[in-house]
mmCIF file of N, CA and C in Angstrom:
data_model
loop_
_atom_site.group_PDB
_atom_site.id
_atom_site.type_symbol
_atom_site.label_atom_id
_atom_site.label_comp_id
_atom_site.label_asym_id
_atom_site.label_seq_id
_atom_site.Cartn_x
_atom_site.Cartn_y
_atom_site.Cartn_z
ATOM 1 N N UNK A 243 1.607 -1.137 0.035
ATOM 2 C CA UNK A 243 -0.101 -0.118 0.278
ATOM 3 C C UNK A 243 1.345 1.065 0.378
ATOM 4 N N UNK A 244 2.178 0.977 -0.121
ATOM 5 C CA UNK A 244 3.274 2.448 -0.322
ATOM 6 C C UNK A 244 2.940 3.394 -0.801
ATOM 7 N N UNK A 245 2.186 2.749 -2.948
ATOM 8 C CA UNK A 245 1.830 3.544 -3.371
ATOM 9 C C UNK A 245 0.862 4.942 -3.435
ATOM 10 N N UNK A 246 -0.594 4.399 -3.001
ATOM 11 C CA UNK A 246 -1.386 5.107 -2.232
ATOM 12 C C UNK A 246 -1.269 6.307 -1.253
ATOM 13 N N UNK A 247 -0.550 6.907 -0.357
ATOM 14 C CA UNK A 247 -0.240 8.655 -0.004
ATOM 15 C C UNK A 247 0.236 8.763 -1.112
ATOM 16 N N UNK A 248 1.480 8.527 -2.555
ATOM 17 C CA UNK A 248 2.063 9.423 -3.212
ATOM 18 C C UNK A 248 0.923 9.060 -4.067
ATOM 19 N N UNK A 249 -0.257 8.377 -4.544
ATOM 20 C CA UNK A 249 -0.848 9.800 -5.545
ATOM 21 C C UNK A 249 -1.761 10.033 -5.107
ATOM 22 N N UNK A 250 -1.677 10.412 -3.387
ATOM 23 C CA UNK A 250 -2.633 11.257 -2.633
ATOM 24 C C UNK A 250 -2.037 12.093 -2.592
ATOM 25 N N UNK A 251 -1.063 11.963 -2.466
ATOM 26 C CA UNK A 251 -0.097 13.530 -2.944
ATOM 27 C C UNK A 251 -0.661 14.335 -3.984
ATOM 28 N N UNK A 252 0.355 13.698 -5.397
ATOM 29 C CA UNK A 252 0.560 13.652 -5.952
ATOM 30 C C UNK A 252 -1.004 14.526 -6.964
ATOM 31 N N UNK A 253 -2.128 13.950 -6.954
ATOM 32 C CA UNK A 253 -3.230 14.177 -6.876
ATOM 33 C C UNK A 253 -3.913 15.238 -6.771
ATOM 34 N N UNK A 254 -2.939 16.028 -5.296
ATOM 35 C CA UNK A 254 -4.387 15.970 -4.231
ATOM 36 C C UNK A 254 -5.473 16.131 -3.658
ATOM 37 N N UNK A 255 -5.853 14.881 -4.016
ATOM 38 C CA UNK A 255 -6.570 13.839 -3.675
ATOM 39 C C UNK A 255 -7.136 13.930 -2.107
ATOM 40 N N UNK A 256 -7.981 12.895 -1.570
ATOM 41 C CA UNK A 256 -8.209 12.689 -0.380
ATOM 42 C C UNK A 256 -8.697 11.201 -1.396
ATOM 43 N N UNK A 257 -8.185 9.958 -0.552
ATOM 44 C CA UNK A 257 -8.102 8.674 -1.060
ATOM 45 C C UNK A 257 -8.442 7.186 -0.256
ATOM 46 N N UNK A 258 -10.581 6.721 -0.616
ATOM 47 C CA UNK A 258 -11.302 6.582 -0.015
ATOM 48 C C UNK A 258 -10.666 4.850 -1.049
ATOM 49 N N UNK A 259 -10.005 4.241 -0.365
ATOM 50 C CA UNK A 259 -8.846 2.602 -0.412
ATOM 51 C C UNK A 259 -10.016 0.928 0.225
ATOM 52 N N UNK A 260 -10.616 0.566 -0.405
ATOM 53 C CA UNK A 260 -11.422 0.046 -0.470
ATOM 54 C C UNK A 260 -10.345 -1.889 -1.253
ATOM 55 N N UNK A 261 -10.311 -2.736 -0.198
ATOM 56 C CA UNK A 261 -10.011 -3.919 -1.322
ATOM 57 C C UNK A 261 -10.600 -5.142 -0.670
ATOM 58 N N UNK A 262 -11.089 -6.307 -2.137
ATOM 59 C CA UNK A 262 -12.066 -7.412 -1.699
ATOM 60 C C UNK A 262 -10.633 -8.255 -0.049
ATOM 61 N N UNK A 263 -11.979 -8.889 0.052
ATOM 62 C CA UNK A 263 -11.771 -9.446 1.007
ATOM 63 C C UNK A 263 -11.169 -11.997 0.380
ATOM 64 N N UNK A 264 -10.752 -12.519 0.825
ATOM 65 C CA UNK A 264 -10.715 -13.460 -0.172
ATOM 66 C C UNK A 264 -9.888 -14.475 -0.942
ATOM 67 N N UNK A 265 -10.113 -15.214 -1.811
ATOM 68 C CA UNK A 265 -10.139 -15.202 -3.187
ATOM 69 C C UNK A 265 -10.199 -14.425 -3.946
ATOM 70 N N UNK A 266 -9.695 -14.176 -4.808
ATOM 71 C CA UNK A 266 -10.731 -13.613 -6.273
ATOM 72 C C UNK A 266 -9.678 -14.185 -7.554
ATOM 73 N N UNK A 267 -10.394 -14.635 -8.439
ATOM 74 C CA UNK A 267 -9.742 -15.460 -9.896
ATOM 75 C C UNK A 267 -8.009 -15.541 -9.211
ATOM 76 N N UNK A 268 -7.222 -16.257 -8.533
ATOM 77 C CA UNK A 268 -6.369 -16.331 -8.539
ATOM 78 C C UNK A 268 -5.401 -15.902 -7.254
ATOM 79 N N UNK A 269 -6.258 -14.957 -7.361
ATOM 80 C CA UNK A 269 -5.379 -13.697 -5.870
ATOM 81 C C UNK A 269 -6.228 -13.707 -4.565
ATOM 82 N N UNK A 270 -4.964 -13.580 -3.963
ATOM 83 C CA UNK A 270 -6.341 -13.429 -2.363
ATOM 84 C C UNK A 270 -6.278 -12.046 -2.337
ATOM 85 N N UNK A 271 -7.698 -11.562 -2.078
ATOM 86 C CA UNK A 271 -7.210 -9.548 -1.143
ATOM 87 C C UNK A 271 -7.646 -10.621 -0.028
ATOM 88 N N UNK A 272 -6.299 -9.013 0.388
ATOM 89 C CA UNK A 272 -6.606 -9.056 1.635
ATOM 90 C C UNK A 272 -6.994 -8.175 3.064
ATOM 91 N N UNK A 273 -8.927 -7.408 2.148
ATOM 92 C CA UNK A 273 -9.493 -7.125 2.635
ATOM 93 C C UNK A 273 -8.858 -5.674 3.582
ATOM 94 N N UNK A 274 -8.096 -5.135 3.573
ATOM 95 C CA UNK A 274 -7.943 -3.801 3.876
ATOM 96 C C UNK A 274 -8.463 -2.735 3.728
ATOM 97 N N UNK A 275 -8.042 -1.482 4.223
ATOM 98 C CA UNK A 275 -8.988 -0.253 4.267
ATOM 99 C C UNK A 275 -8.141 0.979 4.456
ATOM 100 N N UNK A 276 -8.046 1.797 3.481
ATOM 101 C CA UNK A 276 -7.257 2.632 4.298
ATOM 102 C C UNK A 276 -8.782 4.357 3.106
ATOM 103 N N UNK A 277 -7.914 5.405 4.361
ATOM 104 C CA UNK A 277 -8.039 6.555 4.034
ATOM 105 C C UNK A 277 -7.016 8.051 3.961
ATOM 106 N N UNK A 278 -6.990 8.793 2.903
ATOM 107 C CA UNK A 278 -6.002 9.411 2.718
ATOM 108 C C UNK A 278 -6.117 10.750 2.520
ATOM 109 N N UNK A 279 -5.000 11.698 2.987
ATOM 110 C CA UNK A 279 -5.854 12.873 2.595
ATOM 111 C C UNK A 279 -4.699 13.352 1.448
ATOM 112 N N UNK A 280 -5.403 14.389 0.675
ATOM 113 C CA UNK A 280 -4.006 14.754 0.089
ATOM 114 C C UNK A 280 -2.722 15.501 -0.043
ATOM 115 N N UNK A 281 -2.320 15.000 1.501
ATOM 116 C CA UNK A 281 -0.372 15.103 1.917
ATOM 117 C C UNK A 281 -0.703 14.199 1.179
ATOM 118 N N UNK A 282 -0.650 12.286 1.094
ATOM 119 C CA UNK A 282 -0.994 11.345 1.496
ATOM 120 C C UNK A 282 -0.805 11.100 2.883
ATOM 121 N N UNK A 283 -1.330 11.737 4.050
ATOM 122 C CA UNK A 283 -0.897 11.006 5.639
ATOM 123 C C UNK A 283 -2.077 10.401 6.070
ATOM 124 N N UNK A 284 -2.086 9.001 6.127
ATOM 125 C CA UNK A 284 -2.467 7.981 6.596
ATOM 126 C C UNK A 284 -3.928 8.173 7.762
ATOM 127 N N UNK A 285 -5.244 8.521 7.118
ATOM 128 C CA UNK A 285 -6.131 9.091 8.430
ATOM 129 C C UNK A 285 -6.633 8.060 9.036
ATOM 130 N N UNK A 286 -7.359 6.770 8.285
ATOM 131 C CA UNK A 286 -7.464 6.085 9.096
ATOM 132 C C UNK A 286 -7.329 4.473 7.863
ATOM 133 N N UNK A 287 -7.584 3.273 8.185
ATOM 134 C CA UNK A 287 -6.767 2.180 7.917
ATOM 135 C C UNK A 287 -6.697 0.847 8.979
ATOM 136 N N UNK A 288 -7.104 0.146 8.347
ATOM 137 C CA UNK A 288 -7.516 -1.387 8.885
ATOM 138 C C UNK A 288 -6.658 -2.441 8.026
ATOM 139 N N UNK A 289 -6.054 -3.337 9.280
ATOM 140 C CA UNK A 289 -4.981 -4.676 8.919
ATOM 141 C C UNK A 289 -5.723 -5.496 8.753
ATOM 142 N N UNK A 290 -6.811 -5.846 8.970
ATOM 143 C CA UNK A 290 -8.008 -6.778 9.359
ATOM 144 C C UNK A 290 -7.852 -8.132 7.896
ATOM 145 N N UNK A 291 -7.214 -9.291 7.457
ATOM 146 C CA UNK A 291 -8.450 -9.883 6.698
ATOM 147 C C UNK A 291 -9.206 -10.629 6.576
ATOM 148 N N UNK A 292 -10.434 -9.526 6.929
ATOM 149 C CA UNK A 292 -11.775 -10.146 7.036
ATOM 150 C C UNK A 292 -11.971 -8.273 6.710
ATOM 151 N N UNK A 293 -13.352 -8.545 6.476
ATOM 152 C CA UNK A 293 -13.550 -7.536 6.292
ATOM 153 C C UNK A 293 -14.891 -6.042 7.690
ATOM 154 N N UNK A 294 -14.201 -5.137 7.203
ATOM 155 C CA UNK A 294 -13.712 -3.655 8.021
ATOM 156 C C UNK A 294 -13.830 -2.471 7.486
ATOM 157 N N UNK A 295 -14.469 -1.934 7.921
ATOM 158 C CA UNK A 295 -15.111 -0.411 7.599
ATOM 159 C C UNK A 295 -14.092 0.377 7.978
ATOM 160 N N UNK A 296 -13.228 1.258 7.622
ATOM 161 C CA UNK A 296 -13.114 2.617 7.909
ATOM 162 C C UNK A 296 -13.659 4.106 8.515
ATOM 163 N N UNK A 297 -13.362 4.763 8.754
ATOM 164 C CA UNK A 297 -13.988 5.995 9.174
ATOM 165 C C UNK A 297 -13.475 6.906 9.196
ATOM 166 N N UNK A 298 -13.315 7.907 9.089
ATOM 167 C CA UNK A 298 -12.649 9.396 9.171
ATOM 168 C C UNK A 298 -12.735 10.686 8.596
ATOM 169 N N UNK A 299 -12.986 12.164 9.727
ATOM 170 C CA UNK A 299 -13.124 13.515 9.280
ATOM 171 C C UNK A 299 -12.105 13.679 8.341
ATOM 172 N N UNK A 300 -12.504 14.422 7.094
ATOM 173 C CA UNK A 300 -12.178 14.850 5.708
ATOM 174 C C UNK A 300 -11.841 17.019 6.459
ATOM 175 N N UNK A 301 -10.538 17.465 5.834
ATOM 176 C CA UNK A 301 -10.976 18.712 6.368
ATOM 177 C C UNK A 301 -10.443 18.941 4.748
ATOM 178 N N UNK A 302 -11.715 19.593 4.701
ATOM 179 C CA UNK A 302 -11.858 19.822 2.749
ATOM 180 C C UNK A 302 -10.696 21.909 2.831
ATOM 181 N N UNK A 303 -10.316 21.891 4.327
ATOM 182 C CA UNK A 303 -9.662 22.646 3.681
ATOM 183 C C UNK A 303 -8.696 22.733 3.674
ATOM 184 N N UNK A 304 -8.206 21.647 3.398
ATOM 185 C CA UNK A 304 -6.824 20.892 2.958
ATOM 186 C C UNK A 304 -6.582 21.702 1.383
ATOM 187 N N UNK A 305 -8.155 21.009 1.416
ATOM 188 C CA UNK A 305 -7.870 20.580 -0.481
ATOM 189 C C UNK A 305 -7.115 22.045 -1.374
ATOM 190 N N UNK A 306 -7.266 22.851 -1.164
ATOM 191 C CA UNK A 306 -6.946 24.327 -1.935
ATOM 192 C C UNK A 306 -5.352 24.956 -1.747
ATOM 193 N N UNK A 307 -4.331 24.604 -0.692
ATOM 194 C CA UNK A 307 -3.734 24.119 -0.946
ATOM 195 C C UNK A 307 -2.473 22.740 -0.916
ATOM 196 N N UNK A 308 -3.456 22.419 -1.271
ATOM 197 C CA UNK A 308 -2.061 20.296 -1.370
ATOM 198 C C UNK A 308 -1.172 20.955 -2.469
ATOM 199 N N UNK A 309 -0.646 19.774 -2.347
ATOM 200 C CA UNK A 309 0.655 20.246 -3.679
ATOM 201 C C UNK A 309 0.090 20.047 -5.079
ATOM 202 N N UNK A 310 -0.616 18.366 -4.841
ATOM 203 C CA UNK A 310 -0.593 18.569 -5.857
ATOM 204 C C UNK A 310 -1.594 19.424 -6.338
ATOM 205 N N UNK A 311 -3.060 20.073 -5.914
ATOM 206 C CA UNK A 311 -3.427 20.606 -7.023
ATOM 207 C C UNK A 311 -2.999 21.632 -7.062
ATOM 208 N N UNK A 312 -1.504 22.242 -6.212
ATOM 209 C CA UNK A 312 -1.022 23.603 -6.912
ATOM 210 C C UNK A 312 0.253 23.362 -8.362
ATOM 211 N N UNK A 313 0.068 22.224 -8.387
ATOM 212 C CA UNK A 313 1.299 21.431 -9.677
ATOM 213 C C UNK A 313 0.568 21.439 -11.136
ATOM 214 N N UNK A 314 -0.921 21.292 -10.360
ATOM 215 C CA UNK A 314 -2.179 21.547 -11.917
ATOM 216 C C UNK A 314 -1.728 22.415 -12.591
ATOM 217 N N UNK A 315 -1.350 23.665 -12.047
ATOM 218 C CA UNK A 315 -1.622 24.673 -13.277
ATOM 219 C C UNK A 315 -0.248 25.188 -13.665
ATOM 220 N N UNK A 316 0.569 23.823 -13.638
ATOM 221 C CA UNK A 316 1.938 23.308 -14.168
ATOM 222 C C UNK A 316 1.572 22.935 -15.133
ATOM 223 N N UNK A 317 0.974 22.174 -15.511
ATOM 224 C CA UNK A 317 0.668 21.039 -15.948
ATOM 225 C C UNK A 317 0.612 22.107 -18.060
ATOM 226 N N UNK A 318 1.439 20.878 -19.218
ATOM 227 C CA UNK A 318 1.226 21.335 -20.283
ATOM 228 C C UNK A 318 0.838 20.583 -21.312
ATOM 229 N N UNK A 319 -0.701 20.675 -20.972
ATOM 230 C CA UNK A 319 -1.255 19.885 -21.752
ATOM 231 C C UNK A 319 -0.941 19.720 -24.041
ATOM 232 N N UNK A 320 0.236 20.339 -23.903
ATOM 233 C CA UNK A 320 0.428 20.327 -25.813
ATOM 234 C C UNK A 320 1.380 19.269 -25.446
ATOM 235 N N UNK A 321 1.197 18.520 -24.647
ATOM 236 C CA UNK A 321 2.748 17.345 -24.200
ATOM 237 C C UNK A 321 2.347 16.338 -24.325
ATOM 238 N N UNK A 322 0.496 16.411 -24.040
ATOM 239 C CA UNK A 322 -0.294 14.829 -23.567
ATOM 240 C C UNK A 322 -0.953 14.223 -25.208
ATOM 241 N N UNK A 323 -0.461 15.124 -25.929
ATOM 242 C CA UNK A 323 -0.795 13.932 -27.345
ATOM 243 C C UNK A 323 -0.317 12.947 -27.363
ATOM 244 N N UNK A 324 1.684 12.696 -27.302
ATOM 245 C CA UNK A 324 1.793 11.454 -27.404
ATOM 246 C C UNK A 324 0.946 10.135 -26.892
ATOM 247 N N UNK A 325 0.608 10.684 -25.081
ATOM 248 C CA UNK A 325 -0.461 9.485 -24.352
ATOM 249 C C UNK A 325 -1.375 9.230 -25.116
ATOM 250 N N UNK A 326 -1.795 9.762 -26.184
ATOM 251 C CA UNK A 326 -4.102 8.870 -26.922
ATOM 252 C C UNK A 326 -3.004 8.856 -28.278
ATOM 253 N N UNK A 327 -1.862 8.179 -28.745
ATOM 254 C CA UNK A 327 -1.846 7.568 -30.354
ATOM 255 C C UNK A 327 -1.451 6.675 -29.358
ATOM 256 N N UNK A 328 -1.724 5.879 -30.167
ATOM 257 C CA UNK A 328 -1.960 3.730 -30.615
ATOM 258 C C UNK A 328 -0.499 3.099 -30.888
ATOM 259 N N UNK A 329 0.569 3.238 -30.368
ATOM 260 C CA UNK A 329 1.656 2.527 -31.153
ATOM 261 C C UNK A 329 1.440 1.060 -31.224
ATOM 262 N N UNK A 330 0.685 0.391 -30.871
ATOM 263 C CA UNK A 330 0.768 -0.841 -32.483
ATOM 264 C C UNK A 330 0.543 -1.792 -30.941
ATOM 265 N N UNK A 331 0.843 -1.563 -29.304
ATOM 266 C CA UNK A 331 1.480 -3.915 -29.289
ATOM 267 C C UNK A 331 0.506 -2.767 -26.941
ATOM 268 N N UNK A 332 -1.092 -2.649 -27.915
ATOM 269 C CA UNK A 332 -1.457 -2.272 -26.358
ATOM 270 C C UNK A 332 -2.059 -3.730 -26.464
ATOM 271 N N UNK A 333 -3.033 -4.154 -25.126
ATOM 272 C CA UNK A 333 -2.961 -5.282 -24.582
ATOM 273 C C UNK A 333 -4.485 -4.856 -24.009
ATOM 274 N N UNK A 334 -5.287 -5.468 -23.948
ATOM 275 C CA UNK A 334 -6.787 -5.351 -23.210
ATOM 276 C C UNK A 334 -5.647 -4.922 -21.465
ATOM 277 N N UNK A 335 -7.154 -4.566 -20.611
ATOM 278 C CA UNK A 335 -6.227 -4.869 -19.006
ATOM 279 C C UNK A 335 -6.028 -5.260 -18.415
ATOM 280 N N UNK A 336 -7.005 -7.038 -18.418
ATOM 281 C CA UNK A 336 -6.483 -7.419 -17.913
ATOM 282 C C UNK A 336 -5.290 -8.967 -18.322
ATOM 283 N N UNK A 337 -5.058 -8.744 -19.542
ATOM 284 C CA UNK A 337 -3.712 -9.191 -20.415
ATOM 285 C C UNK A 337 -2.855 -8.213 -19.833
ATOM 286 N N UNK A 338 -2.493 -7.640 -19.825
ATOM 287 C CA UNK A 338 -2.063 -5.485 -19.845
ATOM 288 C C UNK A 338 -1.296 -6.637 -18.579
ATOM 289 N N UNK A 339 -2.368 -7.058 -17.261
ATOM 290 C CA UNK A 339 -1.939 -6.806 -16.076
ATOM 291 C C UNK A 339 -1.743 -8.676 -15.179
ATOM 292 N N UNK A 340 -1.885 -9.639 -16.280
ATOM 293 C CA UNK A 340 -0.822 -10.694 -15.754
ATOM 294 C C UNK A 340 0.522 -10.828 -17.158
ATOM 295 N N UNK A 341 0.364 -10.246 -17.848
ATOM 296 C CA UNK A 341 1.110 -10.196 -18.467
ATOM 297 C C UNK A 341 2.646 -11.132 -17.619
ATOM 298 N N UNK A 342 3.438 -11.046 -18.505
ATOM 299 C CA UNK A 342 4.679 -11.697 -18.137
ATOM 300 C C UNK A 342 5.724 -10.683 -18.553
ATOM 301 N N UNK A 343 5.166 -10.458 -19.779
ATOM 302 C CA UNK A 343 6.164 -10.162 -21.619
ATOM 303 C C UNK A 343 6.911 -8.670 -20.744
ATOM 304 N N UNK A 344 8.273 -8.857 -20.866
ATOM 305 C CA UNK A 344 8.619 -7.480 -20.130
ATOM 306 C C UNK A 344 7.774 -5.867 -21.653
ATOM 307 N N UNK A 345 8.112 -5.162 -20.955
ATOM 308 C CA UNK A 345 6.984 -4.031 -22.210
ATOM 309 C C UNK A 345 7.937 -4.059 -22.857
ATOM 310 N N UNK A 346 6.980 -3.212 -24.238
ATOM 311 C CA UNK A 346 8.128 -2.618 -24.813
ATOM 312 C C UNK A 346 8.049 -1.569 -24.419
ATOM 313 N N UNK A 347 9.635 -0.991 -24.638
ATOM 314 C CA UNK A 347 10.243 0.156 -25.361
ATOM 315 C C UNK A 347 9.240 1.162 -26.636
ATOM 316 N N UNK A 348 10.388 2.691 -26.339
ATOM 317 C CA UNK A 348 9.455 3.426 -28.003
ATOM 318 C C UNK A 348 10.073 3.018 -29.019
ATOM 319 N N UNK A 349 11.481 2.737 -28.816
ATOM 320 C CA UNK A 349 13.195 2.606 -29.446
ATOM 321 C C UNK A 349 13.092 1.155 -30.074
ATOM 322 N N UNK A 350 12.263 0.393 -28.707
ATOM 323 C CA UNK A 350 12.333 -1.365 -28.865
ATOM 324 C C UNK A 350 11.188 -2.005 -30.338
ATOM 325 N N UNK A 351 12.239 -2.526 -31.244
ATOM 326 C CA UNK A 351 10.798 -3.496 -32.123
ATOM 327 C C UNK A 351 9.852 -4.097 -31.298
ATOM 328 N N UNK A 352 8.801 -4.146 -32.415
ATOM 329 C CA UNK A 352 7.622 -4.532 -32.232
ATOM 330 C C UNK A 352 7.589 -6.036 -32.230
#
């Protein structure tokens, strides 16, 4: 769960995370839940290997000054076009998730 605080901070948003419990299509879901603030601080979490509920008060006054929100003003939309082009080696999401093949780089032959 180390990536959750980074995503909350990067995007300047509250994150409410929940995970299933038990076996799901060959993977074990651990059932942990977490609430994070826009600075990546954990407000509430559970590590129960069972169903559980977490509750936290959200301080909306944190949103206007959150680092991730300030960075949105420095974005460069003119560079986003590269992200919308199909390079030709796309996989459907499930295939991408479970693929063991190395990820192709732009310079590598397909």
